[in-house]
mmCIF file with all atom_site columns, C-alpha atoms in Angstrom:
data_model
loop_
_atom_site.group_PDB
_atom_site.id
_atom_site.type_symbol
_atom_site.label_atom_id
_atom_site.label_alt_id
_atom_site.label_comp_id
_atom_site.label_asym_id
_atom_site.label_entity_id
_atom_site.label_seq_id
_atom_site.pdbx_PDB_ins_code
_atom_site.Cartn_x
_atom_site.Cartn_y
_atom_site.Cartn_z
_atom_site.occupancy
_atom_site.B_iso_or_equiv
_atom_site.pdbx_formal_charge
_atom_site.auth_seq_id
_atom_site.auth_comp_id
_atom_site.auth_asym_id
_atom_site.auth_atom_id
_atom_site.pdbx_PDB_model_num
ATOM 1   C CA . MET A 1 1   ? -5.334  -15.553 45.287 1.00 38.00 ? 15  MET A CA 1
ATOM 2   C CA . LEU A 1 2   ? -7.727  -12.953 46.655 1.00 39.00 ? 16  LEU A CA 1
ATOM 3   C CA . SER A 1 3   ? -9.362  -13.645 50.082 1.00 45.00 ? 17  SER A CA 1
ATOM 4   C CA . TRP A 1 4   ? -13.175 -14.027 50.069 1.00 48.00 ? 18  TRP A CA 1
ATOM 5   C CA . VAL A 1 5   ? -13.515 -10.650 51.729 1.00 46.00 ? 19  VAL A CA 1
ATOM 6   C CA . ASN A 1 6   ? -11.392 -8.879  49.062 1.00 44.00 ? 20  ASN A CA 1
ATOM 7   C CA . TYR A 1 7   ? -13.112 -10.898 46.283 1.00 42.00 ? 21  TYR A CA 1
ATOM 8   C CA . CYS A 1 8   ? -16.582 -9.743  47.558 1.00 46.00 ? 22  CYS A CA 1
ATOM 9   C CA . LEU A 1 9   ? -15.487 -6.076  47.977 1.00 43.00 ? 23  LEU A CA 1
ATOM 10  C CA . ASN A 1 10  ? -14.108 -6.190  44.426 1.00 45.00 ? 24  ASN A CA 1
ATOM 11  C CA . LEU A 1 11  ? -17.488 -7.439  43.074 1.00 44.00 ? 25  LEU A CA 1
ATOM 12  C CA . LEU A 1 12  ? -19.344 -4.651  45.023 1.00 45.00 ? 26  LEU A CA 1
ATOM 13  C CA . ALA A 1 13  ? -16.976 -1.837  44.284 1.00 48.00 ? 27  ALA A CA 1
ATOM 14  C CA . PRO A 1 14  ? -14.310 -2.990  41.781 1.00 53.00 ? 28  PRO A CA 1
ATOM 15  C CA . ASP A 1 15  ? -11.064 -1.020  41.534 1.00 73.00 ? 29  ASP A CA 1
ATOM 16  C CA . GLN A 1 16  ? -10.660 1.176   38.468 1.00 82.00 ? 30  GLN A CA 1
ATOM 17  C CA . CYS A 1 17  ? -7.204  1.338   36.705 1.00 88.00 ? 31  CYS A CA 1
ATOM 18  C CA . LEU A 1 18  ? -5.637  4.662   37.635 1.00 86.00 ? 32  LEU A CA 1
ATOM 19  C CA . LEU A 1 19  ? -4.248  4.980   34.122 1.00 87.00 ? 33  LEU A CA 1
ATOM 20  C CA . CYS A 1 20  ? -6.972  3.948   31.685 1.00 86.00 ? 34  CYS A CA 1
ATOM 21  C CA . GLY A 1 21  ? -10.192 4.012   33.786 1.00 82.00 ? 35  GLY A CA 1
ATOM 22  C CA . ASN A 1 22  ? -11.128 0.441   33.047 1.00 84.00 ? 36  ASN A CA 1
ATOM 23  C CA . LEU A 1 23  ? -11.715 -2.184  35.680 1.00 78.00 ? 37  LEU A CA 1
ATOM 24  C CA . ALA A 1 24  ? -8.546  -3.432  37.405 1.00 73.00 ? 38  ALA A CA 1
ATOM 25  C CA . ALA A 1 25  ? -7.651  -6.212  39.665 1.00 68.00 ? 39  ALA A CA 1
ATOM 26  C CA . VAL A 1 26  ? -7.196  -5.229  43.258 1.00 66.00 ? 40  VAL A CA 1
ATOM 27  C CA . GLY A 1 27  ? -4.024  -3.062  43.197 1.00 79.00 ? 41  GLY A CA 1
ATOM 28  C CA . GLY A 1 28  ? -5.035  0.062   41.173 1.00 87.00 ? 42  GLY A CA 1
ATOM 29  C CA . ILE A 1 29  ? -3.758  -0.737  37.736 1.00 90.00 ? 43  ILE A CA 1
ATOM 30  C CA . CYS A 1 30  ? -4.853  -3.183  35.064 1.00 90.00 ? 44  CYS A CA 1
ATOM 31  C CA . GLU A 1 31  ? -2.471  -5.887  33.608 1.00 88.00 ? 45  GLU A CA 1
ATOM 32  C CA . GLY A 1 32  ? -2.251  -4.164  30.220 1.00 89.00 ? 46  GLY A CA 1
ATOM 33  C CA . CYS A 1 33  ? -1.371  -0.793  31.639 1.00 91.00 ? 47  CYS A CA 1
ATOM 34  C CA . GLU A 1 34  ? 1.232   -2.330  33.988 1.00 91.00 ? 48  GLU A CA 1
ATOM 35  C CA . GLN A 1 35  ? 2.931   -4.172  31.098 1.00 90.00 ? 49  GLN A CA 1
ATOM 36  C CA . ASP A 1 36  ? 3.030   -0.910  29.052 1.00 93.00 ? 50  ASP A CA 1
ATOM 37  C CA . LEU A 1 37  ? 4.579   1.203   31.765 1.00 95.00 ? 51  LEU A CA 1
ATOM 38  C CA . PRO A 1 38  ? 7.899   2.797   30.834 1.00 97.00 ? 52  PRO A CA 1
ATOM 39  C CA . TRP A 1 39  ? 10.098  0.520   33.004 1.00 97.00 ? 53  TRP A CA 1
ATOM 40  C CA . ASN A 1 40  ? 13.666  1.643   33.536 1.00 97.00 ? 54  ASN A CA 1
ATOM 41  C CA . VAL A 1 41  ? 15.060  -1.801  32.707 1.00 94.00 ? 55  VAL A CA 1
ATOM 42  C CA . VAL A 1 42  ? 18.636  -0.934  31.644 1.00 95.00 ? 56  VAL A CA 1
ATOM 43  C CA . ALA A 1 43  ? 20.354  1.942   33.456 1.00 95.00 ? 57  ALA A CA 1
ATOM 44  C CA . CYS A 1 44  ? 23.605  3.277   34.937 1.00 94.00 ? 58  CYS A CA 1
ATOM 45  C CA . PRO A 1 45  ? 24.029  1.383   38.280 1.00 90.00 ? 59  PRO A CA 1
ATOM 46  C CA . ASN A 1 46  ? 25.296  4.604   39.881 1.00 92.00 ? 60  ASN A CA 1
ATOM 47  C CA . CYS A 1 47  ? 22.720  7.174   39.015 1.00 94.00 ? 61  CYS A CA 1
ATOM 48  C CA . ALA A 1 48  ? 19.914  5.189   37.360 1.00 95.00 ? 62  ALA A CA 1
ATOM 49  C CA . GLN A 1 49  ? 20.156  7.108   34.080 1.00 95.00 ? 63  GLN A CA 1
ATOM 50  C CA . PRO A 1 50  ? 18.379  5.125   31.375 1.00 95.00 ? 64  PRO A CA 1
ATOM 51  C CA . SER A 1 51  ? 20.995  3.691   29.076 1.00 92.00 ? 65  SER A CA 1
ATOM 52  C CA . ALA A 1 52  ? 21.628  1.081   26.254 1.00 90.00 ? 66  ALA A CA 1
ATOM 53  C CA . ILE A 1 53  ? 23.896  -0.890  28.457 1.00 89.00 ? 67  ILE A CA 1
ATOM 54  C CA . ALA A 1 54  ? 24.072  -1.513  32.250 1.00 86.00 ? 68  ALA A CA 1
ATOM 55  C CA . ALA A 1 55  ? 27.459  0.264   32.712 1.00 90.00 ? 69  ALA A CA 1
ATOM 56  C CA . LEU A 1 56  ? 28.552  3.546   34.273 1.00 92.00 ? 70  LEU A CA 1
ATOM 57  C CA . CYS A 1 57  ? 27.401  6.492   32.356 1.00 92.00 ? 71  CYS A CA 1
ATOM 58  C CA . PRO A 1 58  ? 29.896  9.305   31.226 1.00 91.00 ? 72  PRO A CA 1
ATOM 59  C CA . HIS A 1 59  ? 28.744  11.528  33.928 1.00 89.00 ? 73  HIS A CA 1
ATOM 60  C CA . CYS A 1 60  ? 29.449  8.943   36.672 1.00 91.00 ? 74  CYS A CA 1
ATOM 61  C CA . LEU A 1 61  ? 32.759  8.132   35.308 1.00 92.00 ? 75  LEU A CA 1
ATOM 62  C CA . LYS A 1 62  ? 33.744  11.788  35.575 1.00 90.00 ? 76  LYS A CA 1
ATOM 63  C CA . ARG A 1 63  ? 32.094  12.503  38.887 1.00 88.00 ? 77  ARG A CA 1
ATOM 64  C CA . SER A 1 64  ? 30.794  9.816   41.348 1.00 89.00 ? 78  SER A CA 1
ATOM 65  C CA . PRO A 1 65  ? 27.711  10.759  43.233 1.00 92.00 ? 79  PRO A CA 1
ATOM 66  C CA . ALA A 1 66  ? 27.695  10.740  47.138 1.00 94.00 ? 80  ALA A CA 1
ATOM 67  C CA . TYR A 1 67  ? 25.314  7.795   47.262 1.00 96.00 ? 81  TYR A CA 1
ATOM 68  C CA . ASP A 1 68  ? 26.682  4.238   46.520 1.00 96.00 ? 82  ASP A CA 1
ATOM 69  C CA . ALA A 1 69  ? 23.924  3.306   44.048 1.00 95.00 ? 83  ALA A CA 1
ATOM 70  C CA . ALA A 1 70  ? 20.607  4.667   42.620 1.00 96.00 ? 84  ALA A CA 1
ATOM 71  C CA . TRP A 1 71  ? 17.492  2.814   41.539 1.00 97.00 ? 85  TRP A CA 1
ATOM 72  C CA . THR A 1 72  ? 14.379  3.865   39.817 1.00 97.00 ? 86  THR A CA 1
ATOM 73  C CA . PRO A 1 73  ? 11.717  1.483   38.374 1.00 97.00 ? 87  PRO A CA 1
ATOM 74  C CA . PHE A 1 74  ? 10.311  3.857   35.841 1.00 98.00 ? 88  PHE A CA 1
ATOM 75  C CA . ILE A 1 75  ? 11.429  6.396   33.252 1.00 97.00 ? 89  ILE A CA 1
ATOM 76  C CA . HIS A 1 76  ? 9.811   9.787   33.817 1.00 97.00 ? 90  HIS A CA 1
ATOM 77  C CA . ILE A 1 77  ? 7.576   9.947   30.703 1.00 97.00 ? 91  ILE A CA 1
ATOM 78  C CA . ASN A 1 78  ? 3.856   9.453   30.370 1.00 96.00 ? 92  ASN A CA 1
ATOM 79  C CA . PRO A 1 79  ? 1.832   7.808   31.952 1.00 94.00 ? 93  PRO A CA 1
ATOM 80  C CA . ILE A 1 80  ? 4.171   7.928   34.867 1.00 96.00 ? 94  ILE A CA 1
ATOM 81  C CA . ARG A 1 81  ? 4.759   11.645  34.439 1.00 96.00 ? 95  ARG A CA 1
ATOM 82  C CA . ARG A 1 82  ? 0.935   12.096  34.769 1.00 95.00 ? 96  ARG A CA 1
ATOM 83  C CA . SER A 1 83  ? 0.949   9.931   37.929 1.00 94.00 ? 97  SER A CA 1
ATOM 84  C CA . VAL A 1 84  ? 3.606   11.802  39.622 1.00 96.00 ? 98  VAL A CA 1
ATOM 85  C CA . HIS A 1 85  ? 1.884   15.111  38.766 1.00 95.00 ? 99  HIS A CA 1
ATOM 86  C CA . ARG A 1 86  ? -1.438  13.916  40.131 1.00 94.00 ? 100 ARG A CA 1
ATOM 87  C CA . LEU A 1 87  ? 0.179   12.818  43.342 1.00 94.00 ? 101 LEU A CA 1
ATOM 88  C CA . LYS A 1 88  ? 2.461   15.867  43.796 1.00 92.00 ? 102 LYS A CA 1
ATOM 89  C CA . TYR A 1 89  ? -0.067  18.619  42.844 1.00 92.00 ? 103 TYR A CA 1
ATOM 90  C CA . ARG A 1 90  ? -3.590  17.148  43.074 1.00 92.00 ? 104 ARG A CA 1
ATOM 91  C CA . ALA A 1 91  ? -3.285  15.144  46.331 1.00 93.00 ? 105 ALA A CA 1
ATOM 92  C CA . GLN A 1 92  ? -4.464  11.868  44.448 1.00 92.00 ? 106 GLN A CA 1
ATOM 93  C CA . PHE A 1 93  ? -2.947  9.542   47.078 1.00 93.00 ? 107 PHE A CA 1
ATOM 94  C CA . PRO A 1 94  ? -4.062  6.270   45.403 1.00 91.00 ? 108 PRO A CA 1
ATOM 95  C CA . GLN A 1 95  ? -1.279  7.022   42.862 1.00 92.00 ? 109 GLN A CA 1
ATOM 96  C CA . ALA A 1 96  ? 1.236   6.664   45.749 1.00 94.00 ? 110 ALA A CA 1
ATOM 97  C CA . ARG A 1 97  ? -0.417  3.436   46.895 1.00 92.00 ? 111 ARG A CA 1
ATOM 98  C CA . THR A 1 98  ? -0.281  1.871   43.456 1.00 93.00 ? 112 THR A CA 1
ATOM 99  C CA . MET A 1 99  ? 3.148   3.100   42.399 1.00 94.00 ? 113 MET A CA 1
ATOM 100 C CA . GLY A 1 100 ? 4.577   2.220   45.907 1.00 95.00 ? 114 GLY A CA 1
ATOM 101 C CA . ARG A 1 101 ? 3.324   -1.283  45.368 1.00 94.00 ? 115 ARG A CA 1
ATOM 102 C CA . LEU A 1 102 ? 4.902   -1.616  41.944 1.00 95.00 ? 116 LEU A CA 1
ATOM 103 C CA . MET A 1 103 ? 8.078   -0.236  43.398 1.00 96.00 ? 117 MET A CA 1
ATOM 104 C CA . ALA A 1 104 ? 8.148   -2.603  46.350 1.00 96.00 ? 118 ALA A CA 1
ATOM 105 C CA . ASP A 1 105 ? 7.154   -5.644  44.237 1.00 94.00 ? 119 ASP A CA 1
ATOM 106 C CA . ARG A 1 106 ? 10.049  -4.962  41.884 1.00 95.00 ? 120 ARG A CA 1
ATOM 107 C CA . LEU A 1 107 ? 12.454  -4.575  44.732 1.00 96.00 ? 121 LEU A CA 1
ATOM 108 C CA . LEU A 1 108 ? 11.292  -7.814  46.498 1.00 95.00 ? 122 LEU A CA 1
ATOM 109 C CA . SER A 1 109 ? 11.721  -9.763  43.223 1.00 93.00 ? 123 SER A CA 1
ATOM 110 C CA . SER A 1 110 ? 15.330  -8.599  42.922 1.00 92.00 ? 124 SER A CA 1
ATOM 111 C CA . ASP A 1 111 ? 18.420  -10.009 44.763 1.00 89.00 ? 125 ASP A CA 1
ATOM 112 C CA . ARG A 1 112 ? 19.390  -6.629  46.256 1.00 90.00 ? 126 ARG A CA 1
ATOM 113 C CA . THR A 1 113 ? 20.306  -6.302  50.005 1.00 94.00 ? 127 THR A CA 1
ATOM 114 C CA . MET A 1 114 ? 17.619  -4.258  51.519 1.00 96.00 ? 128 MET A CA 1
ATOM 115 C CA . PRO A 1 115 ? 18.427  -1.089  53.656 1.00 97.00 ? 129 PRO A CA 1
ATOM 116 C CA . ASP A 1 116 ? 17.751  -0.729  57.344 1.00 96.00 ? 130 ASP A CA 1
ATOM 117 C CA . LEU A 1 117 ? 16.043  2.556   57.040 1.00 98.00 ? 131 LEU A CA 1
ATOM 118 C CA . LEU A 1 118 ? 14.099  4.705   54.558 1.00 98.00 ? 132 LEU A CA 1
ATOM 119 C CA . ILE A 1 119 ? 14.474  8.485   54.634 1.00 98.00 ? 133 ILE A CA 1
ATOM 120 C CA . PRO A 1 120 ? 12.306  10.687  52.339 1.00 97.00 ? 134 PRO A CA 1
ATOM 121 C CA . VAL A 1 121 ? 13.657  13.901  50.817 1.00 96.00 ? 135 VAL A CA 1
ATOM 122 C CA . PRO A 1 122 ? 12.221  16.752  52.912 1.00 94.00 ? 136 PRO A CA 1
ATOM 123 C CA . VAL A 1 123 ? 10.478  19.767  51.317 1.00 89.00 ? 137 VAL A CA 1
ATOM 124 C CA . ALA A 1 124 ? 10.736  23.461  52.443 1.00 82.00 ? 138 ALA A CA 1
ATOM 125 C CA . LYS A 1 125 ? 8.218   24.530  55.105 1.00 83.00 ? 139 LYS A CA 1
ATOM 126 C CA . PRO A 1 126 ? 6.332   27.128  52.941 1.00 81.00 ? 140 PRO A CA 1
ATOM 127 C CA . ARG A 1 127 ? 5.717   24.513  50.238 1.00 83.00 ? 141 ARG A CA 1
ATOM 128 C CA . LEU A 1 128 ? 4.737   21.918  52.890 1.00 86.00 ? 142 LEU A CA 1
ATOM 129 C CA . ILE A 1 129 ? 2.270   24.324  54.379 1.00 87.00 ? 143 ILE A CA 1
ATOM 130 C CA . LEU A 1 130 ? 0.905   25.261  51.009 1.00 87.00 ? 144 LEU A CA 1
ATOM 131 C CA . ARG A 1 131 ? 0.598   21.720  49.705 1.00 88.00 ? 145 ARG A CA 1
ATOM 132 C CA . GLY A 1 132 ? -0.180  20.049  53.072 1.00 92.00 ? 146 GLY A CA 1
ATOM 133 C CA . TYR A 1 133 ? 1.939   17.051  52.526 1.00 94.00 ? 147 TYR A CA 1
ATOM 134 C CA . ASN A 1 134 ? 5.294   15.796  51.243 1.00 95.00 ? 148 ASN A CA 1
ATOM 135 C CA . GLN A 1 135 ? 4.805   13.452  48.280 1.00 96.00 ? 149 GLN A CA 1
ATOM 136 C CA . SER A 1 136 ? 8.028   11.631  49.063 1.00 96.00 ? 150 SER A CA 1
ATOM 137 C CA . VAL A 1 137 ? 6.831   10.910  52.629 1.00 97.00 ? 151 VAL A CA 1
ATOM 138 C CA . VAL A 1 138 ? 3.469   9.532   51.184 1.00 96.00 ? 152 VAL A CA 1
ATOM 139 C CA . LEU A 1 139 ? 5.319   7.232   48.729 1.00 97.00 ? 153 LEU A CA 1
ATOM 140 C CA . GLY A 1 140 ? 7.770   6.221   51.469 1.00 97.00 ? 154 GLY A CA 1
ATOM 141 C CA . HIS A 1 141 ? 4.941   5.145   53.743 1.00 97.00 ? 155 HIS A CA 1
ATOM 142 C CA . HIS A 1 142 ? 3.703   2.591   51.220 1.00 96.00 ? 156 HIS A CA 1
ATOM 143 C CA . LEU A 1 143 ? 7.211   1.332   50.541 1.00 97.00 ? 157 LEU A CA 1
ATOM 144 C CA . SER A 1 144 ? 7.812   0.987   54.234 1.00 97.00 ? 158 SER A CA 1
ATOM 145 C CA . LYS A 1 145 ? 4.633   -0.886  54.827 1.00 96.00 ? 159 LYS A CA 1
ATOM 146 C CA . ARG A 1 146 ? 5.093   -3.289  51.918 1.00 96.00 ? 160 ARG A CA 1
ATOM 147 C CA . LEU A 1 147 ? 8.856   -3.838  52.496 1.00 97.00 ? 161 LEU A CA 1
ATOM 148 C CA . GLY A 1 148 ? 8.699   -4.006  56.306 1.00 97.00 ? 162 GLY A CA 1
ATOM 149 C CA . ILE A 1 149 ? 11.512  -1.284  56.563 1.00 98.00 ? 163 ILE A CA 1
ATOM 150 C CA . GLU A 1 150 ? 11.346  1.592   59.067 1.00 98.00 ? 164 GLU A CA 1
ATOM 151 C CA . LEU A 1 151 ? 10.524  5.001   57.503 1.00 98.00 ? 165 LEU A CA 1
ATOM 152 C CA . ASP A 1 152 ? 11.864  8.089   59.441 1.00 97.00 ? 166 ASP A CA 1
ATOM 153 C CA . SER A 1 153 ? 10.029  11.089  57.913 1.00 96.00 ? 167 SER A CA 1
ATOM 154 C CA . ALA A 1 154 ? 11.455  13.415  60.433 1.00 94.00 ? 168 ALA A CA 1
ATOM 155 C CA . ALA A 1 155 ? 15.219  12.498  60.130 1.00 96.00 ? 169 ALA A CA 1
ATOM 156 C CA . ALA A 1 156 ? 16.037  14.849  57.276 1.00 95.00 ? 170 ALA A CA 1
ATOM 157 C CA . LYS A 1 157 ? 15.804  18.657  57.498 1.00 91.00 ? 171 LYS A CA 1
ATOM 158 C CA . MET A 1 158 ? 16.282  21.620  55.166 1.00 86.00 ? 172 MET A CA 1
ATOM 159 C CA . ARG A 1 159 ? 18.725  24.133  56.651 1.00 77.00 ? 173 ARG A CA 1
ATOM 160 C CA . ARG A 1 160 ? 17.639  26.903  54.263 1.00 61.00 ? 174 ARG A CA 1
ATOM 161 C CA . GLN A 1 161 ? 15.221  27.990  51.685 1.00 64.00 ? 175 GLN A CA 1
ATOM 162 C CA . LEU A 1 162 ? 16.345  26.840  48.149 1.00 59.00 ? 176 LEU A CA 1
ATOM 163 C CA . LYS A 1 163 ? 16.047  28.676  44.889 1.00 54.00 ? 177 LYS A CA 1
ATOM 164 C CA . GLU A 1 164 ? 13.648  27.247  42.419 1.00 59.00 ? 178 GLU A CA 1
ATOM 165 C CA . GLN A 1 165 ? 15.479  24.478  40.509 1.00 55.00 ? 179 GLN A CA 1
ATOM 166 C CA . ILE A 1 166 ? 13.224  24.023  37.474 1.00 58.00 ? 180 ILE A CA 1
ATOM 167 C CA . GLY A 1 167 ? 15.229  24.853  34.371 1.00 58.00 ? 181 GLY A CA 1
ATOM 168 C CA . GLN A 1 168 ? 18.637  24.814  36.188 1.00 58.00 ? 182 GLN A CA 1
ATOM 169 C CA . SER A 1 169 ? 21.571  22.752  34.916 1.00 59.00 ? 183 SER A CA 1
ATOM 170 C CA . ALA A 1 170 ? 23.016  19.928  37.037 1.00 62.00 ? 184 ALA A CA 1
ATOM 171 C CA . ALA A 1 171 ? 25.963  22.059  38.097 1.00 65.00 ? 185 ALA A CA 1
ATOM 172 C CA . GLN A 1 172 ? 23.522  24.941  39.138 1.00 64.00 ? 186 GLN A CA 1
ATOM 173 C CA . ARG A 1 173 ? 21.467  22.496  41.093 1.00 63.00 ? 187 ARG A CA 1
ATOM 174 C CA . ARG A 1 174 ? 24.419  21.126  42.884 1.00 62.00 ? 188 ARG A CA 1
ATOM 175 C CA . ARG A 1 175 ? 25.541  24.708  43.966 1.00 64.00 ? 189 ARG A CA 1
ATOM 176 C CA . ASN A 1 176 ? 21.995  25.506  44.986 1.00 60.00 ? 190 ASN A CA 1
ATOM 177 C CA . LEU A 1 177 ? 21.811  22.379  47.196 1.00 68.00 ? 191 LEU A CA 1
ATOM 178 C CA . ARG A 1 178 ? 25.274  22.474  48.755 1.00 67.00 ? 192 ARG A CA 1
ATOM 179 C CA . GLY A 1 179 ? 24.777  22.170  52.484 1.00 64.00 ? 193 GLY A CA 1
ATOM 180 C CA . ALA A 1 180 ? 21.098  22.312  52.202 1.00 77.00 ? 194 ALA A CA 1
ATOM 181 C CA . PHE A 1 181 ? 20.217  19.258  54.270 1.00 89.00 ? 195 PHE A CA 1
ATOM 182 C CA . VAL A 1 182 ? 21.013  17.927  57.703 1.00 91.00 ? 196 VAL A CA 1
ATOM 183 C CA . ILE A 1 183 ? 20.027  14.515  59.061 1.00 94.00 ? 197 ILE A CA 1
ATOM 184 C CA . GLU A 1 184 ? 19.266  14.684  62.964 1.00 89.00 ? 198 GLU A CA 1
ATOM 185 C CA . ARG A 1 185 ? 19.749  10.952  63.601 1.00 94.00 ? 199 ARG A CA 1
ATOM 186 C CA . ASP A 1 186 ? 22.753  8.791   64.329 1.00 97.00 ? 200 ASP A CA 1
ATOM 187 C CA . LEU A 1 187 ? 23.150  6.574   61.220 1.00 97.00 ? 201 LEU A CA 1
ATOM 188 C CA . ARG A 1 188 ? 26.379  4.956   62.226 1.00 96.00 ? 202 ARG A CA 1
ATOM 189 C CA . GLY A 1 189 ? 26.617  1.578   60.617 1.00 94.00 ? 203 GLY A CA 1
ATOM 190 C CA . ARG A 1 190 ? 23.249  1.903   58.913 1.00 97.00 ? 204 ARG A CA 1
ATOM 191 C CA . ARG A 1 191 ? 22.260  1.149   55.328 1.00 98.00 ? 205 ARG A CA 1
ATOM 192 C CA . VAL A 1 192 ? 19.970  3.840   54.210 1.00 98.00 ? 206 VAL A CA 1
ATOM 193 C CA . ALA A 1 193 ? 17.643  4.312   51.154 1.00 98.00 ? 207 ALA A CA 1
ATOM 194 C CA . LEU A 1 194 ? 16.728  7.891   50.400 1.00 98.00 ? 208 LEU A CA 1
ATOM 195 C CA . ILE A 1 195 ? 13.218  8.289   48.851 1.00 98.00 ? 209 ILE A CA 1
ATOM 196 C CA . ASP A 1 196 ? 12.088  10.768  46.191 1.00 97.00 ? 210 ASP A CA 1
ATOM 197 C CA . ASP A 1 197 ? 9.433   11.032  43.559 1.00 96.00 ? 211 ASP A CA 1
ATOM 198 C CA . VAL A 1 198 ? 11.524  12.024  40.576 1.00 96.00 ? 212 VAL A CA 1
ATOM 199 C CA . MET A 1 199 ? 15.221  11.974  39.962 1.00 95.00 ? 213 MET A CA 1
ATOM 200 C CA . THR A 1 200 ? 16.071  14.633  37.390 1.00 91.00 ? 214 THR A CA 1
ATOM 201 C CA . THR A 1 201 ? 19.784  15.259  37.658 1.00 89.00 ? 215 THR A CA 1
ATOM 202 C CA . GLY A 1 202 ? 20.331  13.495  40.945 1.00 90.00 ? 216 GLY A CA 1
ATOM 203 C CA . ALA A 1 203 ? 21.560  16.724  42.615 1.00 89.00 ? 217 ALA A CA 1
ATOM 204 C CA . THR A 1 204 ? 18.921  16.623  45.412 1.00 91.00 ? 218 THR A CA 1
ATOM 205 C CA . LEU A 1 205 ? 19.601  13.007  46.313 1.00 95.00 ? 219 LEU A CA 1
ATOM 206 C CA . ASP A 1 206 ? 23.266  13.623  46.079 1.00 93.00 ? 220 ASP A CA 1
ATOM 207 C CA . ALA A 1 207 ? 23.116  16.491  48.588 1.00 92.00 ? 221 ALA A CA 1
ATOM 208 C CA . LEU A 1 208 ? 20.941  14.397  50.926 1.00 95.00 ? 222 LEU A CA 1
ATOM 209 C CA . ALA A 1 209 ? 23.313  11.508  50.581 1.00 96.00 ? 223 ALA A CA 1
ATOM 210 C CA . ARG A 1 210 ? 26.118  13.800  51.788 1.00 94.00 ? 224 ARG A CA 1
ATOM 211 C CA . ALA A 1 211 ? 24.034  14.641  54.883 1.00 95.00 ? 225 ALA A CA 1
ATOM 212 C CA . ALA A 1 212 ? 23.550  10.824  55.484 1.00 97.00 ? 226 ALA A CA 1
ATOM 213 C CA . ARG A 1 213 ? 27.315  10.313  55.193 1.00 96.00 ? 227 ARG A CA 1
ATOM 214 C CA . ASN A 1 214 ? 27.880  13.096  57.729 1.00 94.00 ? 228 ASN A CA 1
ATOM 215 C CA . ALA A 1 215 ? 25.434  11.213  60.075 1.00 97.00 ? 229 ALA A CA 1
ATOM 216 C CA . GLY A 1 216 ? 27.439  8.104   59.717 1.00 97.00 ? 230 GLY A CA 1
ATOM 217 C CA . ALA A 1 217 ? 25.512  6.019   57.153 1.00 98.00 ? 231 ALA A CA 1
ATOM 218 C CA . SER A 1 218 ? 27.714  3.105   55.989 1.00 97.00 ? 232 SER A CA 1
ATOM 219 C CA . TYR A 1 219 ? 25.803  2.610   52.725 1.00 98.00 ? 233 TYR A CA 1
ATOM 220 C CA . VAL A 1 220 ? 23.446  4.957   50.986 1.00 98.00 ? 234 VAL A CA 1
ATOM 221 C CA . GLU A 1 221 ? 21.185  4.261   48.114 1.00 97.00 ? 235 GLU A CA 1
ATOM 222 C CA . ALA A 1 222 ? 19.022  6.764   46.186 1.00 97.00 ? 236 ALA A CA 1
ATOM 223 C CA . TRP A 1 223 ? 15.492  5.440   45.266 1.00 98.00 ? 237 TRP A CA 1
ATOM 224 C CA . ALA A 1 224 ? 12.922  7.425   43.206 1.00 98.00 ? 238 ALA A CA 1
ATOM 225 C CA . LEU A 1 225 ? 9.837   6.466   41.456 1.00 97.00 ? 239 LEU A CA 1
ATOM 226 C CA . ALA A 1 226 ? 11.009  7.810   38.121 1.00 97.00 ? 240 ALA A CA 1
ATOM 227 C CA . ARG A 1 227 ? 14.263  8.908   36.376 1.00 97.00 ? 241 ARG A CA 1
ATOM 228 C CA . ALA A 1 228 ? 14.317  11.631  33.849 1.00 95.00 ? 242 ALA A CA 1
ATOM 229 C CA . PRO A 1 229 ? 15.497  10.292  30.502 1.00 89.00 ? 243 PRO A CA 1
#
């Protein structure tokens, strides 16, 4: 139930749904749009690839990733694709607040053991300077606040400039990312969740997971807002 303060604020300046533009309850998305979102309900438990059955996909049976498990609440199709684009390229930060809330609520309603620490995927300095922010850090901030889990946005660093990965195969991405990250924090005995906006092939999160293992992490999960179908 809304507090009287929130109730009055909502009457004076009601939230609009970020997806359809109609009035929404406090939270940034209307009930109808939330129900129609492309939820990633059934997926491979290892890499979160959408699937017809909740079992290891052929790729994970052939090659296990460096992380122990992956989880994404959504499939990367519209309207989630548009939300990611608005956050990533147009600095529409309410998208991160709303999507972070939906992610956190889904996590809190599950029976999964929560990590001790959240580490967002870093971006290269030129891109960070050009854009002015790291969308994974922004998303991680909202997750951290709602879940009550520490976010360390400075733990992971990029060792070198990466080649553009758009259009590359999974194998090419893995080669490009080999040794690309380092984590400058002692993670011995820690359960860690790595945060990204979109999981395409999983190569980026796999490379960062290897860095987390090298730093001593005992358990590593890969979390992203959306998974490519």
